[in-house]
């Protein structure tokens, strides 16, 4: 069983943290992963930086750009992660846009992920339809889980389709927005979370976008299996550096 | 060989809809509706009437006598510069605003490079009484100041794109982010033959009025519908797509696409996508794309804000790959000289984008009996500052 699936079977709410690889410093990647695991985070999304991150707000855009300026590339990320499984056992997901993967070669990219011990991928601009038709076989061959997004606007019918081709979990985008929105969760989100919970999908859902503190984490996980924090963690890294990860995690739960 | 879009939204290997799930409902709605809407009689009637009475179509097909003498061939200019708002862009915005109305949208967003598409969008929004927000790179806001003022006069809000190269690519990113944030009431009027399917095809169809008119106008003037060559500049490729459309499957018509070489194809300051691009994904479509070996999108450069784009519409990527179109890359200097030459020989000040198309006359030797139709995509009013600075007028 894939490490993601195994983790999701545990009887607890999942805290997943996203960060941009190569930020704040090029070689912080491994240390950040180790610290997140040590402090009880359940799942890590390693952001592969991209020049044009369409679905991201200003915080992740800025960390992506900074990481690229620091010299981060796909190959450097793979090199940094080459021995990661000697020190951590936490499920690891690479989250990135499709073009860098396409240039690396989708099969070569998947092979490398499998070799390193990456468990899954999140590729916001690779639509589920294209994935199912062209790439699923390759991902399956290397034992990689591909995670798909749903939003408040996604129809029930399409959610069921996404559920049918998914494994691991479904990434439930909390509201109609790019990453890093500060709107908080109101009735609209609550109704949406309930609606999805009532669909009784085969995959658990993890909520992302707009989770930035204990309050939003608790609201999101009331109906879902877990929640993902990205921009808020990156802000913390920007302000405090990579030395105070424990403080951040403790403030969430 | 099929050069139009296929039923899955591709031109050969190019095209598709590589969009985040957040955009899926809007893009899918458009995909299901656009052909249906465009075929409705009341839509067609309103579109045609606005093109005629508001835009001023048909745009003339003008025989450029002195230019023809100089290059010893028969040159016709398709005068899109005479359209209301000064470029071909309005053909598309008229079409899309009518689609947006049919879809019940209340708020319009757009990206713009040269500002022509922004002005054309602000114009149709004023016409229809819809809210309009235009994203424009900070650099472009500076170099196309008159168009920024026009958009504001027309009631649009101009929001600067501050990320990346702060030009067209980044304005497009910001527009897409806006659409993600406003998925219900907003329609995104993309200004070129780019973006996720069905945009490239929809924009091409609205612009295809250009080649539709060329056909009957040329029949009147030359006794034949098909020229020997059609020539157009390419930023994302909308004026080119419209100019080529009805000739794509007429093998005797040579198709010439002209992109911006900036300071030289290999100078590191260029937008010559067909020469420098590799297959990649930008703004939701698979196409030729200027990028690093690592798949990061490269910052393009051209003196012309409208050609300053690191990709090219998927139809054109396919035309380049199959060899159906011949691609030329024209430097800033050659374009500026060609622009000035048109002023002196014909009394027409062209947009710098269009000047790139004109510069092909120096690069390709046409026969005296050839009929060459060049799309004069826009007028040079917006570029006066650039011309003044460049020629120290
Ligand atoms: C006058 C003019 N011509 C050409 C272009 C390039 O766009 P496209 O390639 O979509 O025709 C622009 C874009 O702003 C323009 O303003």
Short mmCIF file of C-alpha atoms in Angstrom, two decimals, chain B residues 26 43 93 101 104 106 112 144-145 147 155 162 174 181 186 200-202 207 228 281 295 301 316 346 392:
data_model
loop_
_atom_site.label_atom_id
_atom_site.label_comp_id
_atom_site.label_asym_id
_atom_site.label_seq_id
_atom_site.Cartn_x
_atom_site.Cartn_y
_atom_site.Cartn_z
CA UNK B 26 -16.56 28.00 -17.25
CA UNK B 43 -26.68 36.19 -32.72
CA UNK B 93 -14.52 41.43 -28.72
CA UNK B 101 -24.46 38.13 -22.83
CA UNK B 104 -25.74 35.63 -18.73
CA UNK B 106 -22.28 40.39 -15.86
CA UNK B 112 -3.89 43.24 -23.00
CA UNK B 144 1.23 52.20 -24.43
CA UNK B 145 0.04 55.15 -22.36
CA UNK B 147 -4.39 53.17 -24.82
CA UNK B 155 -15.04 53.20 -18.10
CA UNK B 162 3.35 43.27 -11.47
CA UNK B 174 -3.53 37.74 -13.72
CA UNK B 181 -11.56 34.01 -8.11
CA UNK B 186 -17.48 36.65 -15.13
CA UNK B 200 -8.35 29.56 -30.10
CA UNK B 201 -11.13 28.31 -32.36
CA UNK B 202 -13.72 30.81 -31.14
CA UNK B 207 -11.57 37.00 -36.84
CA UNK B 228 -0.81 33.93 -54.12
CA UNK B 281 1.99 24.42 -22.01
CA UNK B 295 10.37 24.05 -18.50
CA UNK B 301 11.12 40.67 -25.86
CA UNK B 316 -0.06 28.41 -35.80
CA UNK B 346 1.36 55.19 -48.85
CA UNK B 392 14.28 60.91 -33.00
#
